[in-house]
Amino acid sequence: MSRITYVNGAFVPEEEAKVSIFDRAFLMADGVYEVTTVIGGKLIDFPGHMARLKRSLGELRMAVPADEAELLAIHRELVSRNALNEGLIYLQVSRGVADRDFLFPPEGTPPGLVLFTQALPVLHRESVRRGLKVASMPDLRWARRDIKTVQLLYPSLAKTEAKAKGADDAWLVDDQGFVTEGSSNNAYIVKDDKVRTRELSHSLLHGITRAAVMSFAAAEGISFEERPFTIAEAKDADEAFITSASAFVTPVVSVDGAPVGTGEPGPVTKRLREIYITESLKRAV
Ligand code: PDD
């Protein structure tokens, strides 16, 4: 079934959804994006995603294409026009259309805004029951990974290489041997009931799911230690997991072929997933 998408002010069938070849996101990866999950037709963590979008735009001195109320209305319209019950909404802002030049185009160049839906199961996934296998790879991305840009070539390459090695995803490792994050998710280990994840910095994306899981968990008395960990520590952990808008909290059961803990999804991970689903659904808009 053809989807209805949103392209620069208009709702159009996907076959008619077109942008210029001079769009800077196309030529220079000069764009930022957000992915928001939809469950039961409602948006999960929407204010968080919009706050991060604003921050990404600000860091890159890009124009804000629409305010939060307008963006919420567009998201809701897409949910409604596509009868989307469960899946994702992808939003991308580009610096706009301009003749190819390394200089940013003049102030006042209208930003591009596109959104589309992806219907897919989020709540019930085989990966959650089974747990993911991850393979470590050097983190060869740029140094501002806190900005959610559309420069996704390296994460895409890393995930593809991980698949070729028989894993489900890549965990990226910095020059000091510490895990930064997954190809498109934040990474965690659990050791002696303590949950550990890298502290926020320019080295990793400030996950919206990460922030929500941490705050819901704190209310349940589960605290997180924000400190980097190595692949050796991950192999020696009791449990490991990832978070993202689309994966929520998903267990990791092996790292570079070595089982983590029992090699099965662990209890702390399962509990955090339950807490996240319960609490985020209550707040869905
Ligand atoms: N990815 N780290 C990276 C590099 C990511 O691309 C993502 C999200 C995350 C998790 O962020 P959040 O919890 O806000 O989704 C961490 C999205 C889902 C994607 O690219 O599809």
CSV table of C-alpha atoms and ligand atoms in Angstrom, one decimal:
chain,number,residue,atom,x,y,z
A,1,MET,CA,0.0,0.0,0.0
A,2,SER,CA,1.3,3.4,-0.9
A,3,ARG,CA,2.0,5.7,2.0
A,4,ILE,CA,1.2,9.3,2.4
A,5,THR,CA,4.3,11.2,3.2
A,6,TYR,CA,5.0,14.9,4.0
A,7,VAL,CA,7.3,16.9,1.7
A,8,ASN,CA,7.9,20.6,2.3
A,9,GLY,CA,4.4,21.6,3.3
A,10,ALA,CA,2.3,19.0,1.4
A,11,PHE,CA,1.0,15.6,2.1
A,12,VAL,CA,1.7,13.5,-0.9
A,13,PRO,CA,1.7,9.8,-2.0
A,14,GLU,CA,5.2,8.3,-1.7
A,15,GLU,CA,5.4,7.9,-5.5
A,16,GLU,CA,5.1,11.7,-5.8
A,17,ALA,CA,7.4,12.5,-2.8
A,18,LYS,CA,10.4,14.2,-4.5
A,19,VAL,CA,13.2,16.6,-3.4
A,20,SER,CA,15.7,18.5,-5.5
A,21,ILE,CA,19.1,17.0,-6.5
A,22,PHE,CA,20.4,20.3,-5.1
A,23,ASP,CA,19.1,19.6,-1.7
A,24,ARG,CA,22.1,19.9,0.7
A,25,ALA,CA,21.1,16.8,2.6
A,26,PHE,CA,21.5,14.8,-0.6
A,27,LEU,CA,24.8,16.5,-1.7
A,28,MET,CA,26.5,17.1,1.6
A,29,ALA,CA,24.7,15.1,4.3
A,30,ASP,CA,23.7,18.6,5.5
A,31,GLY,CA,20.6,17.5,7.4
A,32,VAL,CA,19.5,16.2,10.7
A,33,TYR,CA,16.8,13.7,11.6
A,34,GLU,CA,14.6,12.2,14.3
A,35,VAL,CA,12.8,8.8,14.6
A,36,THR,CA,9.7,8.7,16.8
A,37,THR,CA,7.9,5.4,17.7
A,38,VAL,CA,4.2,5.1,17.4
A,39,ILE,CA,2.3,2.6,19.5
A,40,GLY,CA,-1.5,2.3,19.4
A,41,GLY,CA,-1.4,5.4,17.1
A,42,LYS,CA,0.3,7.5,19.8
A,43,LEU,CA,3.8,9.1,19.8
A,44,ILE,CA,6.4,7.8,22.3
A,45,ASP,CA,8.8,10.4,23.9
A,46,PHE,CA,7.7,13.0,21.4
A,47,PRO,CA,8.8,16.1,23.5
A,48,GLY,CA,12.3,14.5,23.9
A,49,HIS,CA,12.7,13.9,20.2
A,50,MET,CA,11.6,17.5,19.4
A,51,ALA,CA,14.0,18.9,22.0
A,52,ARG,CA,16.9,17.0,20.5
A,53,LEU,CA,15.9,18.1,17.0
A,54,LYS,CA,16.0,21.7,18.1
A,55,ARG,CA,19.4,21.1,19.7
A,56,SER,CA,20.8,19.4,16.6
A,57,LEU,CA,19.6,22.3,14.4
A,58,GLY,CA,21.1,24.9,16.8
A,59,GLU,CA,24.5,23.1,16.9
A,60,LEU,CA,24.6,23.2,13.1
A,61,ARG,CA,23.1,26.8,12.8
A,62,MET,CA,20.3,25.4,10.7
A,63,ALA,CA,16.9,27.1,10.5
A,64,VAL,CA,13.9,25.5,12.5
A,65,PRO,CA,11.4,24.5,9.8
A,66,ALA,CA,8.3,24.5,12.1
A,67,ASP,CA,7.5,24.9,15.7
A,68,GLU,CA,6.8,21.9,18.0
A,69,ALA,CA,3.0,22.3,17.8
A,70,GLU,CA,3.2,22.3,14.0
A,71,LEU,CA,5.5,19.3,14.0
A,72,LEU,CA,3.1,17.4,16.3
A,73,ALA,CA,0.2,18.2,14.0
A,74,ILE,CA,2.2,16.8,11.0
A,75,HIS,CA,3.1,13.7,12.9
A,76,ARG,CA,-0.5,13.1,14.0
A,77,GLU,CA,-1.8,13.8,10.4
A,78,LEU,CA,0.6,11.1,9.1
A,79,VAL,CA,-0.5,8.6,11.7
A,80,SER,CA,-4.1,9.3,10.8
A,81,ARG,CA,-3.6,9.3,7.0
A,82,ASN,CA,-1.6,6.1,7.1
A,83,ALA,CA,-3.8,4.5,9.7
A,84,LEU,CA,-0.5,3.8,11.6
A,85,ASN,CA,-1.0,1.7,14.7
A,86,GLU,CA,2.6,0.6,15.4
A,87,GLY,CA,5.8,1.7,13.7
A,88,LEU,CA,8.0,4.7,13.3
A,89,ILE,CA,7.9,8.2,12.0
A,90,TYR,CA,11.0,9.5,10.3
A,91,LEU,CA,11.6,13.2,10.2
A,92,GLN,CA,14.4,14.9,8.3
A,93,VAL,CA,15.4,18.6,8.1
A,94,SER,CA,17.8,19.7,5.4
A,95,ARG,CA,19.6,23.1,5.2
A,96,GLY,CA,17.7,23.5,2.0
A,97,VAL,CA,18.3,23.7,-1.7
A,98,ALA,CA,21.2,25.7,-3.0
A,99,ASP,CA,23.8,25.5,-5.8
A,100,ARG,CA,26.6,23.1,-4.7
A,101,ASP,CA,29.1,25.1,-2.5
A,102,PHE,CA,31.0,24.2,0.6
A,103,LEU,CA,29.9,27.5,2.1
A,104,PHE,CA,26.5,27.4,3.8
A,105,PRO,CA,23.9,29.0,1.6
A,106,PRO,CA,22.7,32.5,2.4
A,107,GLU,CA,20.6,33.2,5.5
A,108,GLY,CA,16.9,32.9,4.6
A,109,THR,CA,17.4,29.8,2.4
A,110,PRO,CA,14.2,27.8,3.3
A,111,PRO,CA,15.0,24.6,5.2
A,112,GLY,CA,13.6,21.3,3.8
A,113,LEU,CA,11.3,19.2,5.9
A,114,VAL,CA,10.3,15.6,5.0
A,115,LEU,CA,8.5,13.0,7.1
A,116,PHE,CA,7.3,9.4,6.4
A,117,THR,CA,5.9,6.5,8.3
A,118,GLN,CA,7.2,2.9,8.6
A,119,ALA,CA,4.6,0.4,9.8
A,120,LEU,CA,6.4,-2.4,11.7
A,121,PRO,CA,6.2,-4.3,15.0
A,122,VAL,CA,7.9,-2.6,17.8
A,123,LEU,CA,6.4,-4.2,21.0
A,124,HIS,CA,6.8,-7.8,20.0
A,125,ARG,CA,10.0,-8.6,18.2
A,126,GLU,CA,11.9,-11.8,17.9
A,127,SER,CA,15.1,-9.9,18.8
A,128,VAL,CA,13.7,-9.2,22.3
A,129,ARG,CA,13.0,-12.9,23.0
A,130,ARG,CA,16.3,-14.1,21.5
A,131,GLY,CA,18.6,-11.2,22.4
A,132,LEU,CA,21.1,-9.6,20.0
A,133,LYS,CA,24.6,-10.7,19.0
A,134,VAL,CA,26.9,-7.7,18.7
A,135,ALA,CA,30.4,-7.5,17.0
A,136,SER,CA,32.8,-4.8,18.0
A,137,MET,CA,34.2,-2.4,15.3
A,138,PRO,CA,36.4,0.8,15.6
A,139,ASP,CA,34.3,3.9,15.8
A,140,LEU,CA,35.3,5.8,12.7
A,141,ARG,CA,32.6,8.4,12.7
A,142,TRP,CA,33.1,12.2,13.1
A,143,ALA,CA,33.7,13.8,16.5
A,144,ARG,CA,30.2,15.3,17.0
A,145,ARG,CA,28.1,12.2,17.4
A,146,ASP,CA,25.8,14.1,19.7
A,147,ILE,CA,24.3,15.8,16.7
A,148,LYS,CA,21.8,13.5,15.0
A,149,THR,CA,22.9,14.1,11.4
A,150,VAL,CA,22.1,12.1,8.3
A,151,GLN,CA,25.8,11.1,7.9
A,152,LEU,CA,25.0,7.5,8.4
A,153,LEU,CA,27.4,5.8,6.0
A,154,TYR,CA,29.8,4.5,8.7
A,155,PRO,CA,27.1,3.1,11.0
A,156,SER,CA,25.5,1.5,8.0
A,157,LEU,CA,28.8,0.0,6.9
A,158,ALA,CA,29.5,-1.2,10.5
A,159,LYS,CA,26.1,-2.9,10.8
A,160,THR,CA,26.5,-4.5,7.4
A,161,GLU,CA,30.0,-5.9,8.5
A,162,ALA,CA,28.5,-7.1,11.8
A,163,LYS,CA,25.8,-9.0,9.8
A,164,ALA,CA,28.5,-10.5,7.6
A,165,LYS,CA,30.2,-11.8,10.7
A,166,GLY,CA,27.0,-13.5,11.9
A,167,ALA,CA,26.1,-10.7,14.4
A,168,ASP,CA,23.0,-8.5,14.5
A,169,ASP,CA,24.6,-5.2,15.2
A,170,ALA,CA,27.9,-3.4,15.8
A,171,TRP,CA,29.2,-1.9,19.0
A,172,LEU,CA,31.6,0.9,18.2
A,173,VAL,CA,34.8,1.3,20.1
A,174,ASP,CA,36.9,4.5,20.5
A,175,ASP,CA,40.7,4.8,20.4
A,176,GLN,CA,41.0,4.2,24.1
A,177,GLY,CA,39.2,0.9,23.8
A,178,PHE,CA,35.9,2.1,25.3
A,179,VAL,CA,32.5,1.4,23.7
A,180,THR,CA,30.8,4.6,22.5
A,181,GLU,CA,27.4,3.2,21.4
A,182,GLY,CA,25.8,0.8,18.9
A,183,SER,CA,25.4,1.6,15.2
A,184,SER,CA,22.0,3.2,16.0
A,185,ASN,CA,21.4,2.7,19.7
A,186,ASN,CA,23.0,3.3,23.1
A,187,ALA,CA,24.9,0.5,24.8
A,188,TYR,CA,24.8,-0.8,28.4
A,189,ILE,CA,26.2,-3.6,30.6
A,190,VAL,CA,24.9,-4.9,33.9
A,191,LYS,CA,27.4,-6.2,36.5
A,192,ASP,CA,26.5,-7.1,40.1
A,193,ASP,CA,23.1,-5.5,39.6
A,194,LYS,CA,24.7,-2.2,38.6
A,195,VAL,CA,23.7,-0.8,35.2
A,196,ARG,CA,26.6,1.0,33.4
A,197,THR,CA,26.5,3.2,30.3
A,198,ARG,CA,28.9,5.8,28.9
A,199,GLU,CA,28.4,9.4,30.1
A,200,LEU,CA,27.0,11.9,27.7
A,201,SER,CA,29.5,13.9,25.7
A,202,HIS,CA,30.2,14.7,22.0
A,203,SER,CA,31.2,11.0,21.6
A,204,LEU,CA,27.7,9.6,21.4
A,205,LEU,CA,24.1,10.4,20.7
A,206,HIS,CA,22.2,11.6,23.7
A,207,GLY,CA,19.5,8.9,23.4
A,208,ILE,CA,15.9,10.0,24.2
A,209,THR,CA,15.1,6.4,25.2
A,210,ARG,CA,18.3,6.4,27.3
A,211,ALA,CA,17.1,9.5,29.2
A,212,ALA,CA,13.6,8.1,29.7
A,213,VAL,CA,14.8,4.7,30.8
A,214,MET,CA,17.2,6.2,33.3
A,215,SER,CA,14.5,8.5,34.8
A,216,PHE,CA,11.8,5.8,35.0
A,217,ALA,CA,14.4,3.3,36.5
A,218,ALA,CA,15.5,5.8,39.1
A,219,ALA,CA,11.9,6.1,40.3
A,220,GLU,CA,12.0,2.3,40.8
A,221,GLY,CA,15.2,2.4,42.7
A,222,ILE,CA,17.4,1.2,39.8
A,223,SER,CA,20.4,3.5,39.4
A,224,PHE,CA,22.8,3.8,36.5
A,225,GLU,CA,26.5,4.4,36.7
A,226,GLU,CA,27.6,6.7,33.8
A,227,ARG,CA,31.1,5.5,33.0
A,228,PRO,CA,32.5,4.0,29.8
A,229,PHE,CA,33.2,0.2,29.5
A,230,THR,CA,35.4,-1.9,27.3
A,231,ILE,CA,34.5,-4.9,25.2
A,232,ALA,CA,36.4,-7.1,27.7
A,233,GLU,CA,34.1,-5.7,30.5
A,234,ALA,CA,31.1,-6.4,28.3
A,235,LYS,CA,32.1,-10.0,27.8
A,236,ASP,CA,32.5,-10.3,31.6
A,237,ALA,CA,29.2,-8.7,32.4
A,238,ASP,CA,26.1,-10.4,33.8
A,239,GLU,CA,23.8,-8.8,31.1
A,240,ALA,CA,24.0,-6.3,28.3
A,241,PHE,CA,21.4,-4.4,26.4
A,242,ILE,CA,20.8,-1.5,24.0
A,243,THR,CA,18.2,1.3,23.9
A,244,SER,CA,16.7,3.2,21.0
A,245,ALA,CA,13.4,4.6,19.9
A,246,SER,CA,12.7,1.5,17.7
A,247,ALA,CA,14.3,-1.1,20.0
A,248,PHE,CA,13.1,0.3,23.3
A,249,VAL,CA,15.3,-1.9,25.7
A,250,THR,CA,16.6,-4.9,23.8
A,251,PRO,CA,18.9,-7.6,25.3
A,252,VAL,CA,22.4,-8.3,24.0
A,253,VAL,CA,23.4,-11.9,24.6
A,254,SER,CA,26.8,-12.1,23.0
A,255,VAL,CA,29.7,-9.9,22.2
A,256,ASP,CA,32.3,-10.9,19.6
A,257,GLY,CA,31.0,-14.5,19.9
A,258,ALA,CA,31.4,-14.7,23.7
A,259,PRO,CA,28.1,-15.1,25.6
A,260,VAL,CA,27.2,-12.4,28.1
A,261,GLY,CA,26.3,-13.9,31.4
A,262,THR,CA,24.1,-16.9,30.8
A,263,GLY,CA,23.9,-16.1,27.1
A,264,GLU,CA,20.1,-15.4,27.6
A,265,PRO,CA,18.3,-12.1,28.1
A,266,GLY,CA,18.8,-11.1,31.7
A,267,PRO,CA,16.3,-10.1,34.5
A,268,VAL,CA,17.5,-6.5,34.9
A,269,THR,CA,17.1,-5.9,31.1
A,270,LYS,CA,13.6,-7.5,31.1
A,271,ARG,CA,12.6,-5.3,34.1
A,272,LEU,CA,13.9,-2.1,32.5
A,273,ARG,CA,12.0,-3.0,29.3
A,274,GLU,CA,8.8,-3.5,31.2
A,275,ILE,CA,9.3,-0.2,33.1
A,276,TYR,CA,10.0,1.7,30.0
A,277,ILE,CA,7.0,0.3,28.1
A,278,THR,CA,4.6,0.9,31.0
A,279,GLU,CA,5.8,4.5,31.7
A,280,SER,CA,6.4,5.7,28.2
A,281,LEU,CA,2.9,4.5,27.0
A,282,LYS,CA,1.3,6.4,29.9
A,283,ARG,CA,3.0,9.6,28.5
A,284,ALA,CA,2.4,8.9,24.8
A,285,VAL,CA,0.7,11.7,22.9
B,1,PDD,N1,18.8,5.8,16.1
B,1,PDD,N2,22.8,6.2,19.1
B,1,PDD,C1,22.7,6.4,17.8
B,1,PDD,C2,24.0,6.5,16.9
B,1,PDD,C3,21.4,6.4,17.2
B,1,PDD,O1,21.3,6.5,15.8
B,1,PDD,C4,20.3,6.3,18.0
B,1,PDD,C5,18.9,6.3,17.4
B,1,PDD,C6,20.5,6.1,19.3
B,1,PDD,C7,19.3,6.0,20.3
B,1,PDD,O2,18.6,7.3,20.4
B,1,PDD,P1,17.1,7.3,20.7
B,1,PDD,O3,16.9,6.5,22.0
B,1,PDD,O4,16.8,8.7,20.9
B,1,PDD,O5,16.4,6.6,19.5
B,1,PDD,C8,21.8,6.1,19.9
B,1,PDD,C9,17.5,5.8,15.5
B,1,PDD,C10,16.4,5.0,16.1
B,1,PDD,C11,17.7,5.5,14.0
B,1,PDD,O6,18.6,6.0,13.5
B,1,PDD,O7,16.8,4.9,13.4
